[in-house]
Coordinates of C-alpha atoms in Angstrom, one line a residue:
M202 CA 13.6 -0.6 -29.5
D203 CA 13.6 1.4 -26.2
Y204 CA 13.0 -0.3 -22.8
F205 CA 11.7 1.2 -19.6
M206 CA 12.3 0.4 -15.9
G207 CA 9.5 0.4 -13.3
I208 CA 10.5 0.3 -9.6
D209 CA 8.0 -0.7 -6.9
A210 CA 9.4 0.3 -3.5
G211 CA 7.0 -1.8 -1.5
T212 CA 6.9 -2.8 2.2
S213 CA 7.8 -6.4 1.8
G214 CA 10.5 -5.7 -0.7
V215 CA 11.6 -3.8 -3.8
K216 CA 10.5 -5.1 -7.2
V217 CA 12.0 -3.9 -10.5
I218 CA 10.8 -4.8 -14.0
V219 CA 12.0 -3.8 -17.4
I220 CA 9.4 -3.7 -20.3
D221 CA 9.5 -2.8 -23.9
E222 CA 7.2 -0.3 -25.7
E223 CA 4.5 -2.9 -26.1
G224 CA 4.5 -3.8 -22.4
T225 CA 6.3 -7.1 -22.7
V226 CA 8.2 -7.8 -19.6
A227 CA 11.9 -8.4 -20.5
G228 CA 13.4 -8.6 -17.0
R229 CA 12.5 -8.9 -13.3
G230 CA 14.3 -8.4 -10.0
Y231 CA 13.2 -8.6 -6.4
C232 CA 14.7 -8.2 -2.9
E233 CA 12.9 -8.5 0.4
C234 CA 13.0 -5.8 3.1
H235 CA 12.5 -6.2 6.8
V236 CA 9.9 -4.4 9.0
Y237 CA 10.9 -3.6 12.6
T238 CA 8.2 -3.6 15.3
P239 CA 10.0 -2.2 18.4
Y240 CA 6.7 -1.7 20.3
P241 CA 3.1 -2.9 19.7
G242 CA 1.5 -0.7 17.1
W243 CA 4.8 0.6 15.8
A244 CA 6.3 -0.3 12.4
E245 CA 9.6 1.0 11.0
Q246 CA 12.0 0.4 8.1
D247 CA 15.6 1.4 7.6
P248 CA 15.9 3.5 4.4
K249 CA 19.4 2.1 3.9
D250 CA 17.8 -1.3 3.6
W251 CA 15.6 0.0 0.8
W252 CA 18.6 1.3 -1.1
Q253 CA 20.4 -2.0 -0.8
A254 CA 17.3 -3.9 -1.9
L255 CA 16.8 -1.6 -4.9
H256 CA 20.5 -2.1 -6.0
R257 CA 20.1 -5.9 -5.9
A258 CA 16.7 -5.9 -7.6
A259 CA 17.8 -3.4 -10.3
V260 CA 21.0 -5.3 -11.1
M261 CA 19.0 -8.5 -11.3
A262 CA 16.3 -7.0 -13.6
V263 CA 18.8 -5.4 -15.9
K264 CA 20.9 -8.6 -16.2
D265 CA 17.7 -10.6 -16.8
S266 CA 16.5 -8.3 -19.6
G267 CA 19.8 -8.1 -21.4
H268 CA 18.9 -4.6 -22.6
G269 CA 20.6 -2.3 -20.0
A270 CA 22.0 0.0 -22.7
Q271 CA 18.5 0.4 -24.2
I272 CA 16.7 1.4 -21.1
A273 CA 15.5 5.0 -21.8
A274 CA 13.7 6.0 -18.7
I275 CA 12.8 5.0 -15.1
S276 CA 9.8 5.6 -12.9
F277 CA 8.5 4.7 -9.5
S278 CA 5.7 3.2 -7.4
G279 CA 6.2 3.3 -3.7
Q280 CA 4.6 2.5 -0.3
M281 CA 2.6 5.6 0.8
Q282 CA 2.4 7.6 4.0
G283 CA 5.9 6.7 5.3
C284 CA 7.7 9.5 7.1
T285 CA 11.3 9.4 6.1
L286 CA 13.4 12.2 7.8
L287 CA 16.4 13.8 6.1
N288 CA 18.9 15.9 8.0
R289 CA 20.8 18.9 6.6
E290 CA 23.4 16.6 5.1
G291 CA 20.7 14.8 3.1
E292 CA 21.0 11.6 5.2
A293 CA 18.2 9.6 6.7
E294 CA 17.7 10.5 10.3
G295 CA 16.8 7.1 11.9
N296 CA 14.2 4.7 10.6
C297 CA 11.2 5.6 8.6
L298 CA 7.8 5.5 10.4
I299 CA 6.0 3.5 7.7
W300 CA 2.3 3.6 6.8
L301 CA 1.6 0.6 9.1
D302 CA 2.8 2.6 12.2
Q303 CA -0.1 3.6 14.5
R304 CA 1.8 5.4 17.3
A305 CA 0.4 8.8 16.4
A306 CA -3.3 8.0 17.0
Q307 CA -3.7 10.5 19.7
E308 CA -2.0 13.2 17.6
A309 CA -4.3 12.4 14.7
R310 CA -7.3 13.0 17.0
E311 CA -5.8 16.2 18.2
L312 CA -5.2 17.5 14.7
N313 CA -8.8 16.6 13.7
G314 CA -9.9 18.8 16.5
R315 CA -7.8 21.8 15.4
I316 CA -9.8 22.4 12.2
E317 CA -13.4 22.0 11.3
E318 CA -14.1 18.7 9.6
K319 CA -15.9 20.4 6.6
E320 CA -12.9 22.6 5.9
A321 CA -10.4 19.7 6.3
L322 CA -12.4 17.6 3.9
E323 CA -12.7 20.4 1.4
I324 CA -8.9 21.0 1.4
T325 CA -7.4 17.5 1.9
G326 CA -10.3 15.1 1.0
S327 CA -9.9 13.1 4.2
R328 CA -9.6 13.3 8.0
C329 CA -6.2 12.9 9.6
L330 CA -5.1 9.4 10.3
P331 CA -2.2 8.1 12.5
S332 CA -0.3 7.1 9.4
Y333 CA -0.2 10.7 7.9
W334 CA 2.8 12.9 8.1
A335 CA 1.0 15.6 10.1
A336 CA 0.2 13.2 12.9
K337 CA 3.7 11.5 12.9
L338 CA 5.5 14.8 12.9
L339 CA 3.5 16.0 15.8
W340 CA 4.3 12.8 17.7
L341 CA 8.0 13.2 16.9
R342 CA 7.9 16.8 18.2
K343 CA 6.3 15.7 21.4
N344 CA 8.2 12.5 22.0
Q345 CA 11.6 12.7 20.2
P346 CA 12.3 16.5 20.2
E347 CA 16.0 16.1 19.5
R348 CA 15.3 14.0 16.4
Y349 CA 12.6 16.5 15.3
R350 CA 15.2 19.3 15.5
Q351 CA 17.4 17.5 13.0
I352 CA 14.8 17.5 10.3
D353 CA 15.5 19.4 7.1
K354 CA 13.1 17.6 4.8
V355 CA 10.5 14.9 5.0
V356 CA 10.1 12.5 2.0
F357 CA 8.4 9.3 1.0
A358 CA 10.1 6.0 0.3
K359 CA 10.3 6.4 -3.5
D360 CA 11.4 10.0 -3.1
Y361 CA 14.3 8.9 -0.9
L362 CA 15.4 6.3 -3.5
R363 CA 15.1 8.8 -6.3
Y364 CA 17.2 11.3 -4.4
R365 CA 19.9 8.6 -4.0
M366 CA 19.7 7.9 -7.7
T367 CA 19.6 11.6 -9.0
G368 CA 20.6 13.9 -6.2
E369 CA 17.4 15.8 -6.7
L370 CA 14.6 16.2 -4.1
A371 CA 11.0 16.1 -5.2
T372 CA 7.7 14.4 -4.5
D373 CA 4.5 13.8 -6.5
V374 CA 0.9 14.8 -6.0
S375 CA -0.4 11.3 -5.3
D376 CA 1.9 10.5 -2.4
A377 CA 1.6 14.1 -1.0
S378 CA -2.2 13.6 -0.8
L379 CA -1.9 11.4 2.2
T380 CA -0.2 13.8 4.5
F381 CA -3.1 15.9 5.7
L382 CA -1.1 18.8 4.3
L383 CA -1.9 19.0 0.6
D384 CA -4.6 21.0 -1.1
L385 CA -6.0 18.4 -3.5
K386 CA -7.6 20.9 -5.9
K387 CA -4.5 23.1 -6.1
R388 CA -2.3 20.0 -6.1
Y389 CA 0.2 21.7 -3.8
W390 CA 0.9 22.2 -0.1
S391 CA -1.8 24.0 1.9
K392 CA -0.6 26.9 4.0
R393 CA -3.8 26.5 6.0
M394 CA -3.1 22.9 6.9
L395 CA 0.6 23.5 7.6
Q396 CA -0.4 26.3 10.0
A397 CA -3.0 24.2 11.7
A398 CA -0.5 21.4 12.2
E399 CA 2.3 23.8 13.2
I400 CA 4.6 22.2 10.7
P401 CA 7.2 24.4 9.0
E402 CA 6.7 24.6 5.2
S403 CA 10.4 24.2 4.8
F404 CA 10.1 20.5 5.8
M405 CA 8.1 19.9 2.6
P406 CA 9.8 19.2 -0.7
E407 CA 9.3 22.3 -2.8
R408 CA 8.8 20.4 -6.0
V409 CA 5.4 18.6 -6.1
Q410 CA 5.1 17.1 -9.5
E411 CA 2.7 15.1 -11.6
S412 CA 3.8 11.4 -11.6
Q413 CA 4.9 11.3 -15.3
E414 CA 7.1 14.4 -15.1
I415 CA 10.9 14.2 -15.0
A416 CA 12.3 14.7 -11.5
G417 CA 16.0 14.2 -12.2
Y418 CA 18.6 12.2 -14.2
L419 CA 20.5 9.1 -13.2
K420 CA 23.9 9.6 -11.6
P421 CA 26.9 8.2 -13.5
E422 CA 28.0 6.0 -10.5
V423 CA 24.5 4.5 -10.1
A424 CA 24.2 3.9 -13.8
A425 CA 27.6 2.1 -13.9
A426 CA 26.6 -0.1 -10.9
W427 CA 23.3 -1.1 -12.5
G428 CA 24.5 -1.5 -16.1
L429 CA 22.6 1.5 -17.4
C430 CA 23.5 4.7 -19.3
A431 CA 24.2 7.7 -17.2
G432 CA 21.8 10.7 -17.5
I433 CA 18.6 8.8 -18.4
P434 CA 15.5 10.6 -17.1
V435 CA 13.9 9.5 -13.8
M436 CA 10.2 10.4 -13.4
A437 CA 8.5 11.6 -10.2
G438 CA 6.5 8.4 -10.0
G439 CA 3.7 8.0 -7.5
G440 CA 2.2 6.1 -4.5
D441 CA 1.7 2.4 -5.0
Q442 CA -2.1 2.6 -5.1
P443 CA -2.5 5.3 -7.7
V444 CA 0.3 3.8 -9.8
G445 CA -1.2 0.3 -9.3
G446 CA -4.3 1.9 -10.7
I447 CA -2.4 2.6 -13.8
G448 CA -1.1 -0.9 -13.9
C449 CA -4.6 -2.4 -13.9
G450 CA -6.1 0.3 -16.2
A451 CA -8.0 2.2 -13.5
V452 CA -7.3 5.5 -15.3
K453 CA -10.9 6.5 -15.9
T454 CA -14.2 6.5 -13.9
G455 CA -16.0 3.2 -13.5
V456 CA -12.9 1.0 -13.1
I457 CA -12.3 -0.6 -9.7
G458 CA -9.0 -2.2 -8.6
A459 CA -8.3 -4.4 -5.6
T460 CA -4.8 -5.1 -4.4
I461 CA -3.7 -7.7 -1.8
G462 CA -0.1 -6.9 -1.1
T463 CA 1.2 -6.3 2.4
S464 CA -1.8 -4.1 2.9
G465 CA -5.1 -4.5 1.0
V466 CA -6.6 -1.7 -1.0
V467 CA -9.7 -1.2 -3.0
F468 CA -9.3 1.7 -5.5
G469 CA -11.4 3.7 -7.9
C470 CA -10.8 6.7 -10.3
C471 CA -12.9 9.9 -10.3
D472 CA -12.9 13.3 -11.9
T473 CA -13.2 15.4 -8.7
P474 CA -12.0 14.8 -5.1
F475 CA -14.1 12.1 -3.3
A476 CA -15.0 12.6 0.3
D477 CA -16.9 10.0 2.4
T478 CA -19.4 11.7 4.7
R479 CA -18.6 9.3 7.6
S480 CA -15.4 8.8 9.4
R481 CA -14.4 5.4 7.9
A482 CA -11.0 6.1 6.5
I483 CA -12.0 6.3 2.8
L484 CA -9.0 8.2 1.5
S485 CA -9.1 10.6 -1.4
T486 CA -5.9 11.4 -3.4
C487 CA -4.7 13.1 -6.5
H488 CA -4.4 10.3 -9.1
S489 CA -1.1 9.7 -10.8
V490 CA -3.1 10.5 -14.0
P491 CA -2.9 14.3 -14.4
G492 CA -6.2 16.1 -13.6
K493 CA -7.8 12.9 -12.1
Y494 CA -8.5 11.9 -8.5
D495 CA -9.1 8.6 -6.8
F496 CA -10.7 7.1 -3.7
L497 CA -9.6 4.1 -1.7
G498 CA -10.0 2.1 1.4
C499 CA -7.1 0.3 3.1
T500 CA -6.8 -2.9 5.2
L501 CA -3.5 -2.6 7.1
S502 CA -2.6 -6.3 7.3
A503 CA -3.9 -8.1 4.2
G504 CA -1.2 -10.1 2.5
G505 CA 0.8 -9.2 5.6
S506 CA -1.5 -11.5 7.5
F507 CA -0.8 -14.4 5.1
K508 CA 2.9 -13.6 5.4
W509 CA 2.6 -13.6 9.2
L510 CA 1.0 -17.1 9.0
R511 CA 3.8 -18.2 6.8
D512 CA 6.6 -16.9 9.0
R513 CA 5.2 -17.9 12.4
F514 CA 3.7 -21.3 11.6
F515 CA 5.4 -22.6 8.4
A516 CA 9.0 -21.3 8.6
E517 CA 10.5 -24.8 8.3
E518 CA 8.2 -25.7 5.4
K519 CA 9.2 -22.5 3.7
E520 CA 12.9 -23.3 4.0
R521 CA 12.4 -27.0 2.9
L522 CA 10.3 -26.0 -0.2
A523 CA 12.8 -23.1 -1.1
R524 CA 15.6 -25.7 -1.3
Q525 CA 13.4 -27.5 -3.9
G526 CA 12.8 -24.4 -5.8
Q527 CA 9.2 -24.1 -4.6
D528 CA 7.2 -21.4 -2.9
V529 CA 5.5 -22.2 0.4
Y530 CA 2.7 -19.7 -0.5
D531 CA 1.7 -22.2 -3.3
Q532 CA 1.6 -25.0 -0.7
M533 CA -0.5 -22.8 1.7
C534 CA -3.0 -22.2 -1.1
E535 CA -3.2 -26.0 -1.9
W536 CA -3.9 -26.6 1.8
A537 CA -6.6 -23.9 1.8
A538 CA -8.3 -25.4 -1.3
K539 CA -9.0 -28.6 0.7
I540 CA -11.4 -26.8 3.0
P541 CA -14.9 -25.8 1.8
A542 CA -15.9 -22.1 1.5
G543 CA -16.5 -20.6 5.0
S544 CA -13.7 -22.7 6.6
E545 CA -16.3 -24.6 8.6
G546 CA -17.1 -21.5 10.6
L547 CA -13.6 -20.3 11.3
T548 CA -13.4 -16.5 10.8
F549 CA -10.3 -14.4 10.9
L550 CA -10.1 -10.7 11.7
P551 CA -6.9 -9.4 10.0
Y552 CA -6.2 -6.6 12.5
L553 CA -2.7 -7.6 13.4
N554 CA -1.4 -4.0 13.8
G555 CA -4.6 -2.0 14.2
E556 CA -7.0 -1.2 11.3
S557 CA -7.8 1.6 9.0
T558 CA -10.9 1.2 6.8
P559 CA -13.6 1.2 8.1
H560 CA -12.8 1.2 11.8
V561 CA -9.8 3.6 12.3
D562 CA -8.7 1.8 15.5
E563 CA -5.1 1.5 16.5
N564 CA -6.0 -1.0 19.2
A565 CA -7.7 -3.6 17.1
R566 CA -5.9 -6.9 16.9
G567 CA -6.1 -10.2 15.0
V568 CA -8.7 -12.8 16.0
F569 CA -9.5 -16.4 15.0
F570 CA -13.2 -16.9 15.9
G571 CA -15.0 -20.2 15.8
L572 CA -12.1 -22.6 16.2
N573 CA -13.1 -26.3 16.7
L574 CA -11.3 -29.6 17.0
R575 CA -11.5 -30.2 13.2
H576 CA -9.6 -27.1 12.3
G577 CA -5.9 -27.5 11.3
R578 CA -3.4 -25.7 9.1
E579 CA -5.7 -26.0 6.0
A580 CA -8.5 -24.1 7.7
L581 CA -6.1 -21.5 9.2
C582 CA -4.8 -20.8 5.7
R583 CA -8.3 -20.5 4.1
S584 CA -9.7 -18.5 7.0
V585 CA -6.9 -15.9 6.7
M586 CA -7.6 -15.6 2.9
E587 CA -11.3 -15.2 3.6
G588 CA -10.9 -12.8 6.5
V589 CA -8.7 -10.5 4.4
T590 CA -11.2 -10.6 1.6
F591 CA -14.1 -9.8 4.0
S592 CA -12.1 -6.7 5.1
L593 CA -11.8 -5.5 1.5
R594 CA -15.6 -6.1 1.1
D595 CA -16.1 -3.5 3.8
T596 CA -14.6 -0.9 1.5
I597 CA -16.5 -2.2 -1.5
E598 CA -19.8 -1.8 0.5
I599 CA -18.9 1.8 1.3
F600 CA -18.3 2.5 -2.4
R601 CA -21.7 1.0 -3.1
E602 CA -23.3 3.1 -0.4
N603 CA -21.9 6.2 -2.2
G604 CA -23.4 5.2 -5.6
V605 CA -20.3 3.5 -7.1
E606 CA -21.3 0.4 -9.1
V607 CA -18.9 -2.5 -8.4
G608 CA -19.7 -5.3 -10.9
E609 CA -16.1 -5.9 -11.9
V610 CA -12.9 -5.7 -9.8
R611 CA -9.4 -5.8 -11.3
A612 CA -7.2 -7.8 -9.0
M613 CA -3.5 -7.1 -8.3
G614 CA -0.8 -8.2 -5.8
G615 CA -0.2 -11.6 -4.3
G616 CA -3.9 -12.3 -4.0
A617 CA -4.3 -12.1 -7.7
K618 CA -1.7 -14.8 -8.4
S619 CA -3.7 -17.5 -6.6
A620 CA -6.7 -18.9 -8.5
L621 CA -8.3 -19.9 -5.2
W622 CA -7.9 -16.4 -3.8
R623 CA -9.4 -14.9 -7.0
Q624 CA -12.4 -17.1 -6.6
I625 CA -12.8 -16.2 -2.9
Q626 CA -12.7 -12.5 -4.0
A627 CA -15.3 -13.0 -6.7
D628 CA -17.6 -14.9 -4.3
V629 CA -17.2 -12.5 -1.4
Y630 CA -17.4 -9.3 -3.5
Q631 CA -20.2 -10.8 -5.6
A632 CA -18.5 -9.3 -8.6
R633 CA -16.5 -10.5 -11.6
V634 CA -12.7 -10.5 -10.8
V635 CA -10.3 -9.8 -13.7
T636 CA -6.5 -9.9 -13.8
M637 CA -4.6 -8.0 -16.5
N638 CA -1.7 -9.3 -18.7
M639 CA 0.8 -7.3 -16.6
E640 CA 0.6 -9.0 -13.2
E641 CA 3.1 -6.7 -11.6
G642 CA 0.5 -4.0 -10.8
P643 CA 2.4 -1.1 -9.2
A644 CA 5.7 -2.0 -10.9
A645 CA 3.9 -2.2 -14.2
G646 CA 2.2 1.1 -13.6
A647 CA 5.6 2.6 -12.9
A648 CA 7.0 1.3 -16.1
I649 CA 4.1 2.7 -18.0
L650 CA 4.7 6.1 -16.4
A651 CA 8.3 5.9 -17.6
C652 CA 7.0 5.1 -21.2
V653 CA 4.7 8.2 -21.1
G654 CA 7.3 10.5 -19.4
A655 CA 9.8 9.6 -22.1
G656 CA 7.3 10.5 -24.9
C657 CA 6.6 6.9 -26.1
Y658 CA 2.9 7.5 -25.7
A659 CA 0.9 10.8 -25.6
S660 CA -1.0 10.0 -22.4
L661 CA -1.4 7.4 -19.8
T662 CA -4.9 6.6 -21.1
E663 CA -3.4 5.8 -24.6
A664 CA -0.6 3.8 -23.0
C665 CA -2.9 1.7 -20.9
S666 CA -5.3 1.0 -23.8
H667 CA -2.4 -0.1 -25.9
I668 CA -0.5 -2.2 -23.4
L669 CA -3.1 -3.7 -21.0
R670 CA -5.4 -6.7 -21.8
P671 CA -7.5 -9.0 -19.6
Q672 CA -5.7 -12.2 -18.7
T673 CA -8.1 -14.1 -16.4
V674 CA -11.8 -13.7 -15.6
T675 CA -13.3 -15.3 -12.5
E676 CA -17.1 -15.2 -12.1
P677 CA -18.8 -15.6 -8.7
I678 CA -20.1 -19.1 -7.9
P679 CA -23.7 -18.4 -6.8
E680 CA -23.9 -21.0 -4.0
N681 CA -20.5 -19.8 -2.5
A682 CA -21.6 -16.2 -2.7
K683 CA -24.8 -17.0 -0.8
L684 CA -22.8 -18.9 1.8
Y685 CA -20.2 -16.2 2.2
E686 CA -22.9 -13.6 2.7
G687 CA -23.9 -15.2 6.0
F688 CA -20.2 -15.5 7.2
Y689 CA -19.5 -11.9 6.1
Q690 CA -22.4 -10.7 8.3
T691 CA -20.9 -12.6 11.2
Y692 CA -17.5 -11.0 10.4
R693 CA -19.1 -7.5 10.5
R694 CA -20.6 -8.1 13.9
L695 CA -17.3 -9.2 15.5
Y696 CA -15.5 -5.9 15.6
P697 CA -18.3 -3.9 17.3
A698 CA -18.5 -6.7 19.9
L699 CA -14.8 -6.6 20.6
K700 CA -14.0 -2.9 20.3
E701 CA -14.0 -2.1 24.0
L702 CA -12.1 -5.3 24.8
F703 CA -9.4 -4.3 22.3
A704 CA -9.0 -1.0 24.0
G705 CA -8.9 -2.5 27.5
Q706 CA -6.3 -5.1 26.3
A707 CA -4.2 -2.4 24.8
A708 CA -4.2 -0.5 28.0
L709 CA -3.0 -3.6 29.9
V710 CA -0.3 -4.2 27.4
A711 CA 0.9 -0.6 27.6
K712 CA 0.9 -0.8 31.4
N713 CA 3.0 -3.9 31.6
L714 CA 5.6 -3.2 28.8

């Protein structure tokens, strides 16, 4: 039997799984990565850290599987929108400006003013955001001209790793969609957008592939280090959200997925590019399924907010439990379960590094609203879980406004592992929440891409129907849903009330740093 490797190059770390043709997970590996925040609103990662993390995770997964010699193909999922610069020697030029980085907000506004909104939406499916390549490259040209002059190519996280694995440069249509430089309908770079942004076409990878296509073959030295056979095909792969869509079966219209990873994303599949008529950062991309498209909204600090709470408040507890072979996240969920729905009025805004959907505000920041003398660590944990879920409900409401029926949501990421968080999602969304038998989400989608690319299945639709099955089903609790509706309306009123204060506070911070 053949086996297949799926790599998820995420923000928090790199996950690797090995599956067989039936989708049974035979091996797993994971290694964390660090995010650098050298200035408020900035977020960077070192590509060399990704490579080291991938090496450790791959060796771990292959050893765990015991089937290294039978792995027939590899594919990718990767964090989207990151701007990794390669020089003429093919080496990374400094840190990657990852998707969370908001420094190019002014440049995004400038680019949105250079081209009529109707034309931009027709070509790219979205308005320019600070996280897109076009805005970041303009920022670099203005603020770091020497570094800008060293650029030979710009790539995404997974493309950098694949380049290290195969020596071949390429990208895929799903990742390339969130650059403000791709023509979604042609599924290739737009000369019009490149000209508007004044970005040389030579910066762009020439090969823009469908996610299941072969992009290169594994180098002998990498194969030897990981315990694999040299020359096995490595697929183009895709962005973590479209590939996560494959991992939960969102490969046809009507299926909605929600991921709570470092970021939080609500995702749907469609047959033609989707464009929201209002400026609320609903993103439209080419799906990793050939010929399909998708639409999504993004909360920048979703699981990242829970991780922030863990690292800043429960670091000692994390170390103590780790020595006992336990996970502090499980403890945090147990604490949260002791507090009733609504956290006795404590509401959390998860805007720790600005926000994308629906506010598009680089100045927004995190807030605990409604603290009282009764609130302790239990309420803090639950309110963060609820606030993140409220932020995802914002995207779901936009979908509903645009005629998308959301009666069932397929949950992925860390938020899908917790029974409590699944229940909070069901109650807040007022929709059934389902998890699938492959809990790895994007990594699972990547492994399925490898299966299809290697010819094990005729299509992604066939592969998903054969491999994926519902694992858990969580129905809304009516009284909780009614309670959350009131708290959600409070949540929605907080950002408009604080918007000007966020901007003023950001100006004070900038003046004094």
